PDB file of C-alpha atoms in Angstrom:
ATOM      1  CA  MET A 107    -101.656 104.805 -95.194  1.00 82.00           C
ATOM      2  CA  LYS A 108     -98.446 103.171 -94.003  1.00 94.00           C
ATOM      3  CA  PRO A 109     -97.186 104.673 -90.718  1.00 98.00           C
ATOM      4  CA  GLN A 110     -94.185 106.957 -91.130  1.00 98.00           C
ATOM      5  CA  VAL A 111     -93.461 107.400 -87.436  1.00 99.00           C
ATOM      6  CA  THR A 112     -92.995 105.212 -84.380  1.00 99.00           C
ATOM      7  CA  VAL A 113     -94.008 106.527 -80.969  1.00 99.00           C
ATOM      8  CA  VAL A 114     -91.653 105.270 -78.248  1.00 99.00           C
ATOM      9  CA  VAL A 115     -92.775 105.692 -74.645  1.00 99.00           C
ATOM     10  CA  ALA A 116     -90.056 105.552 -71.983  1.00 99.00           C
ATOM     11  CA  PRO A 117     -90.242 105.899 -68.183  1.00 99.00           C
ATOM     12  CA  ARG A 118     -89.482 109.318 -66.758  1.00 98.00           C
ATOM     13  CA  GLU A 119     -89.877 109.357 -62.962  1.00 98.00           C
ATOM     14  CA  ARG A 120     -93.274 107.895 -61.964  1.00 98.00           C
ATOM     15  CA  PHE A 121     -95.634 105.131 -63.062  1.00 99.00           C
ATOM     16  CA  SER A 122     -98.923 106.423 -61.688  1.00 98.00           C
ATOM     17  CA  CYS A 123     -99.698 108.528 -64.777  1.00 98.00           C
ATOM     18  CA  THR A 124     -99.394 105.551 -67.133  1.00 99.00           C
ATOM     19  CA  ASP A 125    -103.061 105.032 -67.956  1.00 98.00           C
ATOM     20  CA  ARG A 126    -103.894 108.702 -68.421  1.00 98.00           C
ATOM     21  CA  ALA A 127    -100.885 109.298 -70.660  1.00 99.00           C
ATOM     22  CA  LEU A 128    -101.553 106.216 -72.786  1.00 99.00           C
ATOM     23  CA  GLU A 129    -105.227 107.083 -73.191  1.00 98.00           C
ATOM     24  CA  SER A 130    -104.345 110.576 -74.412  1.00 99.00           C
ATOM     25  CA  LEU A 131    -101.975 109.116 -77.005  1.00 99.00           C
ATOM     26  CA  TYR A 132    -104.666 107.003 -78.637  1.00 98.00           C
ATOM     27  CA  LYS A 133    -107.430 109.571 -78.219  1.00 98.00           C
ATOM     28  CA  ASN A 134    -105.529 112.580 -79.577  1.00 98.00           C
ATOM     29  CA  THR A 135    -103.414 111.070 -82.366  1.00 98.00           C
ATOM     30  CA  SER A 136    -105.187 111.045 -85.715  1.00 96.00           C
ATOM     31  CA  ILE A 137    -102.469 109.848 -88.100  1.00 98.00           C
ATOM     32  CA  PRO A 138    -101.247 106.236 -88.309  1.00 98.00           C
ATOM     33  CA  PHE A 139     -98.303 105.389 -86.086  1.00 99.00           C
ATOM     34  CA  LYS A 140     -96.399 102.414 -84.790  1.00 99.00           C
ATOM     35  CA  HIS A 141     -95.975 102.168 -81.065  1.00 99.00           C
ATOM     36  CA  ILE A 142     -93.280 100.758 -78.801  1.00 99.00           C
ATOM     37  CA  TYR A 143     -93.725 100.986 -75.051  1.00 99.00           C
ATOM     38  CA  VAL A 144     -90.724 100.416 -72.778  1.00 99.00           C
ATOM     39  CA  ASP A 145     -91.800  99.416 -69.280  1.00 99.00           C
ATOM     40  CA  GLY A 146     -88.930  99.706 -66.818  1.00 98.00           C
ATOM     41  CA  ASN A 147     -90.075  97.564 -63.907  1.00 98.00           C
ATOM     42  CA  SER A 148     -93.447  99.182 -63.270  1.00 98.00           C
ATOM     43  CA  PRO A 149     -95.471  97.861 -60.299  1.00 98.00           C
ATOM     44  CA  ARG A 150     -97.558  94.762 -60.878  1.00 98.00           C
ATOM     45  CA  HIS A 151    -100.896  96.495 -61.477  1.00 98.00           C
ATOM     46  CA  ILE A 152     -99.312  98.768 -64.110  1.00 98.00           C
ATOM     47  CA  LYS A 153     -97.569  95.780 -65.669  1.00 99.00           C
ATOM     48  CA  ARG A 154    -100.900  93.980 -66.018  1.00 99.00           C
ATOM     49  CA  TYR A 155    -102.545  97.106 -67.435  1.00 99.00           C
ATOM     50  CA  LEU A 156     -99.834  97.531 -70.070  1.00 99.00           C
ATOM     51  CA  GLU A 157     -99.972  93.878 -71.049  1.00 99.00           C
ATOM     52  CA  ALA A 158    -103.728  94.142 -71.560  1.00 99.00           C
ATOM     53  CA  GLN A 159    -103.396  97.375 -73.536  1.00 99.00           C
ATOM     54  CA  ALA A 160    -100.625  95.952 -75.721  1.00 99.00           C
ATOM     55  CA  LYS A 161    -102.826  92.987 -76.573  1.00 98.00           C
ATOM     56  CA  GLU A 162    -105.848  95.177 -77.279  1.00 98.00           C
ATOM     57  CA  LYS A 163    -104.090  97.913 -79.267  1.00 98.00           C
ATOM     58  CA  GLY A 164    -101.347  95.827 -80.826  1.00 98.00           C
ATOM     59  CA  PHE A 165     -98.318  97.784 -79.709  1.00 99.00           C
ATOM     60  CA  HIS A 166     -94.889  96.310 -78.956  1.00 99.00           C
ATOM     61  CA  LEU A 167     -94.285  96.106 -75.218  1.00 99.00           C
ATOM     62  CA  ILE A 168     -90.715  95.774 -73.939  1.00 99.00           C
ATOM     63  CA  ARG A 169     -90.370  95.127 -70.207  1.00 99.00           C
ATOM     64  CA  THR A 170     -87.410  94.928 -67.887  1.00 98.00           C
ATOM     65  CA  ASN A 171     -87.682  93.555 -64.371  1.00 96.00           C
ATOM     66  CA  HIS A 172     -85.344  96.187 -62.996  1.00 98.00           C
ATOM     67  CA  TYR A 173     -85.317  99.979 -63.066  1.00 98.00           C
ATOM     68  CA  ILE A 174     -83.581 101.528 -66.047  1.00 98.00           C
ATOM     69  CA  THR A 175     -82.422 104.964 -67.079  1.00 98.00           C
ATOM     70  CA  PRO A 176     -84.465 106.842 -69.693  1.00 99.00           C
ATOM     71  CA  ASN A 177     -81.734 106.699 -72.350  1.00 99.00           C
ATOM     72  CA  HIS A 178     -81.321 102.965 -71.808  1.00 99.00           C
ATOM     73  CA  ALA A 179     -85.067 102.549 -72.274  1.00 99.00           C
ATOM     74  CA  ARG A 180     -84.991 104.515 -75.524  1.00 99.00           C
ATOM     75  CA  ASN A 181     -82.035 102.532 -76.810  1.00 99.00           C
ATOM     76  CA  LEU A 182     -83.901  99.290 -76.156  1.00 99.00           C
ATOM     77  CA  ALA A 183     -86.588 100.482 -78.559  1.00 99.00           C
ATOM     78  CA  ILE A 184     -84.429 101.907 -81.360  1.00 99.00           C
ATOM     79  CA  PRO A 185     -83.507  98.546 -82.998  1.00 98.00           C
ATOM     80  CA  HIS A 186     -87.232  97.811 -83.367  1.00 99.00           C
ATOM     81  CA  VAL A 187     -88.053 101.069 -85.180  1.00 99.00           C
ATOM     82  CA  ASP A 188     -88.567 100.584 -88.931  1.00 98.00           C
ATOM     83  CA  THR A 189     -90.166 103.928 -89.822  1.00 99.00           C
ATOM     84  CA  PRO A 190     -88.394 107.053 -91.158  1.00 98.00           C
ATOM     85  CA  TYR A 191     -89.264 108.998 -88.014  1.00 99.00           C
ATOM     86  CA  VAL A 192     -89.395 108.283 -84.298  1.00 99.00           C
ATOM     87  CA  VAL A 193     -90.840 110.380 -81.499  1.00 99.00           C
ATOM     88  CA  PHE A 194     -89.827 109.746 -77.913  1.00 99.00           C
ATOM     89  CA  ILE A 195     -92.340 110.666 -75.236  1.00 99.00           C
ATOM     90  CA  ASP A 196     -92.271 110.162 -71.489  1.00 99.00           C
ATOM     91  CA  ASN A 197     -94.775 107.986 -69.688  1.00 99.00           C
ATOM     92  CA  ASP A 198     -96.169 110.994 -67.806  1.00 98.00           C
ATOM     93  CA  LEU A 199     -96.934 113.097 -70.872  1.00 99.00           C
ATOM     94  CA  VAL A 200    -100.384 113.866 -72.253  1.00 99.00           C
ATOM     95  CA  VAL A 201    -100.616 114.905 -75.882  1.00 99.00           C
ATOM     96  CA  LEU A 202    -103.123 117.350 -77.332  1.00 99.00           C
ATOM     97  CA  PRO A 203    -105.004 116.872 -80.624  1.00 98.00           C
ATOM     98  CA  GLY A 204    -102.901 117.377 -83.746  1.00 98.00           C
ATOM     99  CA  TRP A 205     -99.594 117.041 -81.961  1.00 99.00           C
ATOM    100  CA  LEU A 206     -98.027 114.300 -84.079  1.00 99.00           C
ATOM    101  CA  GLU A 207     -99.058 115.486 -87.526  1.00 98.00           C
ATOM    102  CA  LYS A 208     -97.743 118.976 -86.738  1.00 99.00           C
ATOM    103  CA  LEU A 209     -94.367 117.603 -85.651  1.00 99.00           C
ATOM    104  CA  MET A 210     -94.090 115.472 -88.774  1.00 99.00           C
ATOM    105  CA  GLN A 211     -95.193 118.324 -91.004  1.00 98.00           C
ATOM    106  CA  CYS A 212     -92.497 120.555 -89.523  1.00 99.00           C
ATOM    107  CA  ALA A 213     -89.803 117.909 -90.059  1.00 99.00           C
ATOM    108  CA  GLU A 214     -90.845 117.324 -93.661  1.00 98.00           C
ATOM    109  CA  GLU A 215     -91.122 121.007 -94.562  1.00 99.00           C
ATOM    110  CA  THR A 216     -87.873 122.096 -92.906  1.00 99.00           C
ATOM    111  CA  GLY A 217     -85.669 119.017 -93.195  1.00 98.00           C
ATOM    112  CA  ALA A 218     -84.998 119.250 -89.455  1.00 99.00           C
ATOM    113  CA  TRP A 219     -83.255 116.359 -87.791  1.00 99.00           C
ATOM    114  CA  VAL A 220     -85.102 117.060 -84.538  1.00 99.00           C
ATOM    115  CA  VAL A 221     -88.377 118.853 -83.774  1.00 99.00           C
ATOM    116  CA  GLY A 222     -89.719 119.864 -80.381  1.00 99.00           C
ATOM    117  CA  PRO A 223     -93.302 120.860 -79.547  1.00 99.00           C
ATOM    118  CA  LEU A 224     -94.693 123.501 -77.245  1.00 99.00           C
ATOM    119  CA  TYR A 225     -94.321 121.924 -73.808  1.00 99.00           C
ATOM    120  CA  LEU A 226     -96.849 122.786 -71.108  1.00 99.00           C
ATOM    121  CA  GLU A 227     -96.598 121.730 -67.467  1.00 99.00           C
ATOM    122  CA  GLY A 228     -99.068 120.825 -64.756  1.00 98.00           C
ATOM    123  CA  GLU A 229    -102.475 120.330 -66.345  1.00 98.00           C
ATOM    124  CA  PRO A 230    -103.218 121.332 -69.955  1.00 98.00           C
ATOM    125  CA  GLU A 231    -106.024 123.642 -68.852  1.00 97.00           C
ATOM    126  CA  ASP A 232    -103.597 125.542 -66.594  1.00 98.00           C
ATOM    127  CA  GLY A 233    -101.937 126.944 -69.706  1.00 98.00           C
ATOM    128  CA  ILE A 234     -98.461 127.193 -68.142  1.00 99.00           C
ATOM    129  CA  ILE A 235     -95.500 126.967 -70.505  1.00 99.00           C
ATOM    130  CA  HIS A 236     -92.765 124.520 -69.556  1.00 99.00           C
ATOM    131  CA  MET A 237     -90.625 125.358 -72.587  1.00 99.00           C
ATOM    132  CA  ALA A 238     -91.141 126.942 -75.986  1.00 99.00           C
ATOM    133  CA  GLY A 239     -87.782 126.274 -77.562  1.00 98.00           C
ATOM    134  CA  GLY A 240     -84.586 127.384 -75.916  1.00 98.00           C
ATOM    135  CA  ASP A 241     -80.837 127.799 -75.961  1.00 98.00           C
ATOM    136  CA  ALA A 242     -78.083 125.192 -75.704  1.00 98.00           C
ATOM    137  CA  HIS A 243     -74.630 126.159 -76.912  1.00 98.00           C
ATOM    138  CA  ILE A 244     -71.067 126.335 -75.651  1.00 97.00           C
ATOM    139  CA  ARG A 245     -69.192 129.602 -75.271  1.00 96.00           C
ATOM    140  CA  GLU A 246     -65.495 130.241 -74.833  1.00 92.00           C
ATOM    141  CA  VAL A 247     -65.238 132.438 -71.738  1.00 87.00           C
ATOM    142  CA  ARG A 248     -61.898 133.458 -70.205  1.00 82.00           C
ATOM    143  CA  GLY A 249     -60.198 130.528 -71.835  1.00 74.00           C
ATOM    144  CA  GLY A 250     -62.748 127.960 -70.675  1.00 92.00           C
ATOM    145  CA  ARG A 251     -65.750 126.343 -72.304  1.00 96.00           C
ATOM    146  CA  ARG A 252     -69.079 127.069 -70.640  1.00 97.00           C
ATOM    147  CA  LEU A 253     -72.562 125.879 -71.460  1.00 98.00           C
ATOM    148  CA  ALA A 254     -75.373 128.358 -72.002  1.00 97.00           C
ATOM    149  CA  GLU A 255     -78.772 126.699 -71.561  1.00 97.00           C
ATOM    150  CA  ARG A 256     -82.188 128.332 -71.231  1.00 97.00           C
ATOM    151  CA  HIS A 257     -85.850 127.335 -71.406  1.00 97.00           C
ATOM    152  CA  ARG A 258     -87.744 130.018 -73.288  1.00 98.00           C
ATOM    153  CA  PHE A 259     -90.858 131.310 -71.478  1.00 98.00           C
ATOM    154  CA  GLY A 260     -90.580 128.612 -68.784  1.00 97.00           C
ATOM    155  CA  GLY A 261     -93.277 129.005 -66.114  1.00 97.00           C
ATOM    156  CA  GLN A 262     -95.080 131.759 -68.030  1.00 98.00           C
ATOM    157  CA  PRO A 263     -98.781 131.864 -69.016  1.00 98.00           C
ATOM    158  CA  LEU A 264     -99.435 130.597 -72.524  1.00 98.00           C
ATOM    159  CA  GLU A 265    -102.197 133.145 -73.025  1.00 97.00           C
ATOM    160  CA  LYS A 266     -99.714 136.000 -72.645  1.00 97.00           C
ATOM    161  CA  TYR A 267     -96.994 134.645 -74.922  1.00 97.00           C
ATOM    162  CA  ARG A 268     -98.953 132.654 -77.518  1.00 97.00           C
ATOM    163  CA  PRO A 269     -98.875 135.525 -80.076  1.00 96.00           C
ATOM    164  CA  GLN A 270     -95.056 135.460 -79.992  1.00 96.00           C
ATOM    165  CA  LEU A 271     -94.739 131.754 -80.745  1.00 98.00           C
ATOM    166  CA  ARG A 272     -93.950 130.644 -84.274  1.00 98.00           C
ATOM    167  CA  ARG A 273     -92.146 127.811 -85.996  1.00 99.00           C
ATOM    168  CA  GLU A 274     -88.449 128.583 -85.862  1.00 99.00           C
ATOM    169  CA  LEU A 275     -84.975 127.211 -85.403  1.00 99.00           C
ATOM    170  CA  THR A 276     -84.093 126.396 -81.828  1.00 99.00           C
ATOM    171  CA  GLU A 277     -81.204 124.851 -79.920  1.00 99.00           C
ATOM    172  CA  LEU A 278     -83.106 122.873 -77.331  1.00 99.00           C
ATOM    173  CA  VAL A 279     -85.773 120.205 -77.069  1.00 99.00           C
ATOM    174  CA  GLU A 280     -86.481 117.862 -74.171  1.00 99.00           C
ATOM    175  CA  PHE A 281     -87.230 114.169 -74.021  1.00 99.00           C
ATOM    176  CA  HIS A 282     -90.684 114.839 -72.634  1.00 99.00           C
ATOM    177  CA  CYS A 283     -91.343 114.782 -76.385  1.00 99.00           C
ATOM    178  CA  ALA A 284     -88.650 114.730 -79.064  1.00 99.00           C
ATOM    179  CA  PHE A 285     -89.451 114.010 -82.721  1.00 99.00           C
ATOM    180  CA  MET A 286     -86.523 113.021 -84.917  1.00 99.00           C
ATOM    181  CA  ARG A 287     -85.390 111.350 -88.080  1.00 99.00           C
ATOM    182  CA  MET A 288     -83.950 107.874 -87.709  1.00 98.00           C
ATOM    183  CA  GLU A 289     -80.998 109.272 -89.658  1.00 97.00           C
ATOM    184  CA  VAL A 290     -79.895 110.773 -86.341  1.00 98.00           C
ATOM    185  CA  PHE A 291     -78.966 107.313 -85.079  1.00 98.00           C
ATOM    186  CA  ASP A 292     -77.359 106.289 -88.360  1.00 96.00           C
ATOM    187  CA  LYS A 293     -74.975 109.236 -88.013  1.00 97.00           C
ATOM    188  CA  LEU A 294     -74.617 109.641 -84.241  1.00 98.00           C
ATOM    189  CA  GLY A 295     -75.176 106.131 -82.938  1.00 98.00           C
ATOM    190  CA  LEU A 296     -77.373 105.241 -79.991  1.00 98.00           C
ATOM    191  CA  LEU A 297     -78.165 107.679 -77.205  1.00 99.00           C
ATOM    192  CA  ASP A 298     -75.417 108.105 -74.622  1.00 99.00           C
ATOM    193  CA  GLU A 299     -76.322 105.955 -71.618  1.00 98.00           C
ATOM    194  CA  ALA A 300     -73.709 107.630 -69.433  1.00 98.00           C
ATOM    195  CA  TYR A 301     -76.387 110.286 -68.928  1.00 98.00           C
ATOM    196  CA  MET A 302     -78.367 108.517 -66.244  1.00 98.00           C
ATOM    197  CA  SER A 303     -80.698 111.327 -65.205  1.00 97.00           C
ATOM    198  CA  LEU A 304     -79.653 114.859 -66.144  1.00 98.00           C
ATOM    199  CA  ALA A 305     -78.586 116.475 -69.424  1.00 98.00           C
ATOM    200  CA  ASP A 306     -79.518 113.655 -71.821  1.00 98.00           C
ATOM    201  CA  HIS A 307     -81.532 116.105 -73.922  1.00 99.00           C
ATOM    202  CA  ILE A 308     -78.735 118.670 -73.881  1.00 99.00           C
ATOM    203  CA  ASP A 309     -76.243 116.105 -75.148  1.00 99.00           C
ATOM    204  CA  LEU A 310     -78.573 115.137 -78.000  1.00 99.00           C
ATOM    205  CA  CYS A 311     -79.073 118.751 -79.054  1.00 99.00           C
ATOM    206  CA  LEU A 312     -75.381 119.641 -78.855  1.00 99.00           C
ATOM    207  CA  SER A 313     -74.542 116.551 -80.909  1.00 99.00           C
ATOM    208  CA  VAL A 314     -77.059 117.404 -83.633  1.00 99.00           C
ATOM    209  CA  LEU A 315     -75.977 121.030 -83.826  1.00 98.00           C
ATOM    210  CA  ASP A 316     -72.305 120.009 -83.791  1.00 97.00           C
ATOM    211  CA  ARG A 317     -72.913 118.171 -87.071  1.00 97.00           C
ATOM    212  CA  GLY A 318     -74.460 121.276 -88.615  1.00 97.00           C
ATOM    213  CA  GLU A 319     -77.991 119.872 -88.621  1.00 98.00           C
ATOM    214  CA  SER A 320     -81.112 121.748 -87.568  1.00 99.00           C
ATOM    215  CA  ILE A 321     -83.537 121.605 -84.656  1.00 99.00           C
ATOM    216  CA  TYR A 322     -86.947 123.253 -84.927  1.00 99.00           C
ATOM    217  CA  PHE A 323     -89.596 124.413 -82.498  1.00 99.00           C
ATOM    218  CA  GLU A 324     -93.185 123.746 -83.643  1.00 99.00           C
ATOM    219  CA  PRO A 325     -95.727 125.662 -81.498  1.00 99.00           C
ATOM    220  CA  ASP A 326     -98.789 124.104 -83.136  1.00 99.00           C
ATOM    221  CA  ALA A 327     -97.788 120.742 -81.648  1.00 99.00           C
ATOM    222  CA  VAL A 328     -98.735 120.895 -77.969  1.00 99.00           C
ATOM    223  CA  VAL A 329     -98.013 118.409 -75.174  1.00 99.00           C
ATOM    224  CA  CYS A 330     -98.174 118.611 -71.386  1.00 99.00           C
ATOM    225  CA  TYR A 331     -95.803 117.200 -68.777  1.00 99.00           C
ATOM    226  CA  LEU A 332     -97.819 116.067 -65.746  1.00 99.00           C
ATOM    227  CA  THR A 333     -95.548 117.442 -63.054  1.00 98.00           C
ATOM    228  CA  PRO A 334     -95.381 115.788 -59.626  1.00 96.00           C
ATOM    229  CA  PRO A 335     -96.929 115.607 -57.078  1.00 94.00           C
ATOM    230  CA  PRO A 336     -99.008 113.531 -56.475  1.00 94.00           C
ATOM    231  CA  PHE A 337     -97.102 110.306 -55.910  1.00 95.00           C
ATOM    232  CA  ALA A 338     -98.348 106.776 -55.478  1.00 96.00           C
ATOM    233  CA  LEU A 339     -96.421 104.719 -52.954  1.00 95.00           C
ATOM    234  CA  THR A 340     -95.215 102.542 -55.817  1.00 97.00           C
ATOM    235  CA  ASP A 341     -93.679 105.622 -57.481  1.00 97.00           C
ATOM    236  CA  ILE A 342     -91.273 106.311 -54.647  1.00 94.00           C
ATOM    237  CA  PRO A 343     -88.456 103.762 -55.212  1.00 95.00           C
ATOM    238  CA  TYR A 344     -87.909 104.702 -58.847  1.00 97.00           C
ATOM    239  CA  TYR A 345     -88.294 108.426 -58.207  1.00 96.00           C
ATOM    240  CA  LEU A 346     -85.565 108.325 -55.565  1.00 94.00           C
ATOM    241  CA  LEU A 347     -83.254 106.374 -57.860  1.00 96.00           C
ATOM    242  CA  ARG A 348     -84.061 108.506 -60.897  1.00 97.00           C
ATOM    243  CA  TRP A 349     -82.988 111.685 -59.104  1.00 96.00           C
ATOM    244  CA  SER A 350     -80.370 110.142 -56.814  1.00 93.00           C
ATOM    245  CA  ASP A 351     -77.029 111.844 -56.253  1.00 91.00           C
ATOM    246  CA  GLU A 352     -75.303 108.889 -57.879  1.00 93.00           C
ATOM    247  CA  TRP A 353     -77.236 109.267 -61.128  1.00 96.00           C
ATOM    248  CA  ASN A 354     -77.236 113.070 -61.082  1.00 95.00           C
ATOM    249  CA  LEU A 355     -73.530 113.472 -60.380  1.00 95.00           C
ATOM    250  CA  SER A 356     -72.591 110.820 -62.915  1.00 96.00           C
ATOM    251  CA  SER A 357     -74.605 112.666 -65.558  1.00 97.00           C
ATOM    252  CA  VAL A 358     -73.030 116.030 -64.766  1.00 97.00           C
ATOM    253  CA  GLN A 359     -69.573 114.470 -64.902  1.00 97.00           C
ATOM    254  CA  ARG A 360     -70.324 112.973 -68.323  1.00 98.00           C
ATOM    255  CA  LEU A 361     -71.504 116.337 -69.652  1.00 98.00           C
ATOM    256  CA  LYS A 362     -68.352 118.025 -68.384  1.00 97.00           C
ATOM    257  CA  GLU A 363     -65.996 115.435 -69.853  1.00 97.00           C
ATOM    258  CA  LYS A 364     -67.713 114.863 -73.180  1.00 98.00           C
ATOM    259  CA  TRP A 365     -68.036 118.536 -74.044  1.00 98.00           C
ATOM    260  CA  ASP A 366     -64.789 119.648 -72.368  1.00 97.00           C
ATOM    261  CA  LEU A 367     -66.528 122.145 -70.104  1.00 97.00           C
ATOM    262  CA  ALA A 368     -64.582 124.154 -67.561  1.00 95.00           C
ATOM    263  CA  ALA A 369     -64.606 122.642 -64.079  1.00 92.00           C
ATOM    264  CA  ASP A 370     -65.995 125.901 -62.694  1.00 92.00           C
ATOM    265  CA  ASP A 371     -68.786 126.224 -65.272  1.00 95.00           C
ATOM    266  CA  PRO A 372     -71.766 127.487 -63.208  1.00 94.00           C
ATOM    267  CA  PHE A 373     -74.156 125.413 -65.305  1.00 96.00           C
ATOM    268  CA  LEU A 374     -72.717 122.143 -63.999  1.00 96.00           C
ATOM    269  CA  GLU A 375     -73.420 122.949 -60.378  1.00 94.00           C
ATOM    270  CA  GLY A 376     -76.717 124.637 -61.202  1.00 95.00           C
ATOM    271  CA  HIS A 377     -77.965 121.632 -63.132  1.00 96.00           C
ATOM    272  CA  TYR A 378     -76.944 119.253 -60.362  1.00 95.00           C
ATOM    273  CA  ARG A 379     -78.719 121.374 -57.764  1.00 93.00           C
ATOM    274  CA  TRP A 380     -81.851 121.365 -59.926  1.00 95.00           C
ATOM    275  CA  GLY A 381     -81.822 117.583 -59.604  1.00 95.00           C
ATOM    276  CA  VAL A 382     -81.562 117.877 -55.811  1.00 91.00           C
ATOM    277  CA  ARG A 383     -84.514 120.290 -55.723  1.00 91.00           C
ATOM    278  CA  HIS A 384     -86.561 118.027 -57.957  1.00 95.00           C
ATOM    279  CA  ARG A 385     -85.899 115.072 -55.659  1.00 93.00           C
ATOM    280  CA  ARG A 386     -87.084 117.169 -52.709  1.00 89.00           C
ATOM    281  CA  ILE A 387     -90.539 117.495 -54.263  1.00 92.00           C
ATOM    282  CA  LEU A 388     -91.271 114.001 -52.988  1.00 90.00           C
ATOM    283  CA  PHE A 389     -90.635 115.061 -49.390  1.00 82.00           C
ATOM    284  CA  LYS A 390     -92.191 118.529 -49.401  1.00 76.00           C
ATOM    285  CA  PRO A 391     -95.497 117.528 -47.719  1.00 73.00           C
ATOM    286  CA  VAL A 392     -93.595 115.686 -44.972  1.00 65.00           C
ATOM    287  CA  MET A 393     -91.134 118.530 -44.457  1.00 66.00           C
ATOM    288  CA  ASP A 394     -93.942 121.115 -44.302  1.00 68.00           C
ATOM    289  CA  TRP A 395     -95.791 119.021 -41.724  1.00 62.00           C
ATOM    290  CA  LEU A 396     -92.680 118.523 -39.607  1.00 59.00           C
ATOM    291  CA  LYS A 397     -91.901 122.238 -39.670  1.00 63.00           C
ATOM    292  CA  SER A 398     -95.432 122.985 -38.469  1.00 65.00           C
ATOM    293  CA  LEU A 399     -94.728 120.935 -35.319  1.00 60.00           C
ATOM    294  CA  GLN A 400     -91.566 122.767 -34.318  1.00 60.00           C
ATOM    295  CA  GLY A 401     -93.384 125.145 -31.985  1.00 60.00           C
ATOM    296  CA  GLN A 402     -94.619 122.345 -29.721  1.00 59.00           C
ATOM    297  CA  SER A 403     -92.995 120.904 -26.575  1.00 61.00           C
ATOM    298  CA  LYS A 404     -89.285 120.157 -26.266  1.00 63.00           C
ATOM    299  CA  LEU A 405     -89.998 116.469 -26.698  1.00 59.00           C
ATOM    300  CA  SER A 406     -91.941 117.174 -29.873  1.00 58.00           C
ATOM    301  CA  GLN A 407     -89.143 119.394 -31.129  1.00 61.00           C
ATOM    302  CA  ALA A 408     -86.619 116.632 -30.468  1.00 63.00           C
ATOM    303  CA  LEU A 409     -88.738 114.076 -32.300  1.00 59.00           C
ATOM    304  CA  VAL A 410     -89.274 116.494 -35.171  1.00 58.00           C
ATOM    305  CA  GLY A 411     -85.541 117.146 -35.382  1.00 62.00           C
ATOM    306  CA  PHE A 412     -84.830 113.421 -35.458  1.00 62.00           C
ATOM    307  CA  ALA A 413     -87.465 112.820 -38.147  1.00 60.00           C
ATOM    308  CA  MET A 414     -86.208 115.707 -40.264  1.00 56.00           C
ATOM    309  CA  GLY A 415     -82.689 114.309 -40.043  1.00 64.00           C
ATOM    310  CA  ILE A 416     -83.887 111.009 -41.459  1.00 59.00           C
ATOM    311  CA  VAL A 417     -85.816 112.725 -44.236  1.00 57.00           C
ATOM    312  CA  LYS A 418     -82.838 114.889 -45.154  1.00 59.00           C
ATOM    313  CA  LYS A 419     -80.735 111.779 -45.687  1.00 61.00           C
ATOM    314  CA  PHE A 420     -83.106 110.872 -48.495  1.00 56.00           C
ATOM    315  CA  VAL A 421     -83.459 114.439 -49.712  1.00 57.00           C
ATOM    316  CA  GLY A 422     -79.705 114.668 -49.948  1.00 56.00           C
ATOM    317  CA  PRO A 423     -78.016 117.909 -48.957  1.00 50.00           C
ATOM    318  CA  ALA A 424     -75.973 119.164 -51.840  1.00 51.00           C
ATOM    319  CA  SER A 425     -72.756 117.161 -51.919  1.00 53.00           C
ATOM    320  CA  TYR A 426     -71.534 118.931 -55.020  1.00 50.00           C
ATOM    321  CA  ASP A 427     -68.504 120.619 -53.481  1.00 58.00           C
ATOM    322  CA  LYS A 428     -66.926 117.318 -52.448  1.00 53.00           C
ATOM    323  CA  PHE A 429     -67.732 115.822 -55.829  1.00 54.00           C
ATOM    324  CA  ARG A 430     -66.214 118.804 -57.618  1.00 59.00           C
ATOM    325  CA  GLU A 431     -62.987 118.439 -55.650  1.00 58.00           C
ATOM    326  CA  LYS A 432     -62.702 114.770 -56.586  1.00 51.00           C
ATOM    327  CA  ASN A 433     -63.912 114.864 -60.159  1.00 54.00           C
ATOM    328  CA  LEU A 434     -64.800 118.103 -61.885  1.00 52.00           C
ATOM    329  CA  ALA A 435     -61.586 119.848 -60.930  1.00 49.00           C
ATOM    330  CA  LYS A 436     -59.649 117.249 -62.881  1.00 51.00           C
ATOM    331  CA  SER A 437     -58.746 118.374 -66.357  1.00 44.00           C
TER     332      SER A 437
END
């Protein structure tokens, strides 16, 4: 049977999950598919692994020798897609059996432009929901436009909420795994690369809904985002760039301008601060260890204070207020 869907893998935030994620794709996908893998400057051992796998499995490998944003990676692949459907998955995502056929079945039976699966987080056996559909719409509040966004059942046990999950219309999917018709790009154009880190999925969903098209949640398609930690040393440079203030603030600014959101919309600051917290995950073990030393001698305390100051430069205290004064307050 001729493949009807192309699986595009793009970098999310780490490279150390590459082999596990790729193995799950080929082990747990039972229908024919084409495959494009976008490698955004992975370390040399991952590069060699992907080259060997591309040769063995016959997929199309696109590599850049510099770090790239996720939307740029996806856009590099789109011109090479010649199937009616495409599904974007991150390079740290494991898929469970039946995932792809269930997504395609939902799209064909509903006519949806976009379909999202049941997203788990951590390890599949943990059974923790990352998102089971959600909300993403703009409300007029006190004369200003504000974004309402919510992950349904985020952080909750799947066992408890599984009976409530059914195929239904939704407003939100994420690029951990997003199945869509290629018609999306015929009508909307390529993905917006001004979203460098945050809100790329929100922009896609708002754009689809703005055209009156549908997005569906399909609970029988299950995937799992392998949340950090752990980190390999070779993960660190891209992770810091991926969640840097420069990329995060630029993305928030784009969301505000493109969708004419009020400068004081709480979502803008909240989403930015989520990016700061996510960046801090990298430094949590170091920060915890440094804090444990604070009860030692004065010299130790001084050294700890100095070390924590250095770490906090990388962690990035929230600089949102200054940014808001310079940018978001402008109408």
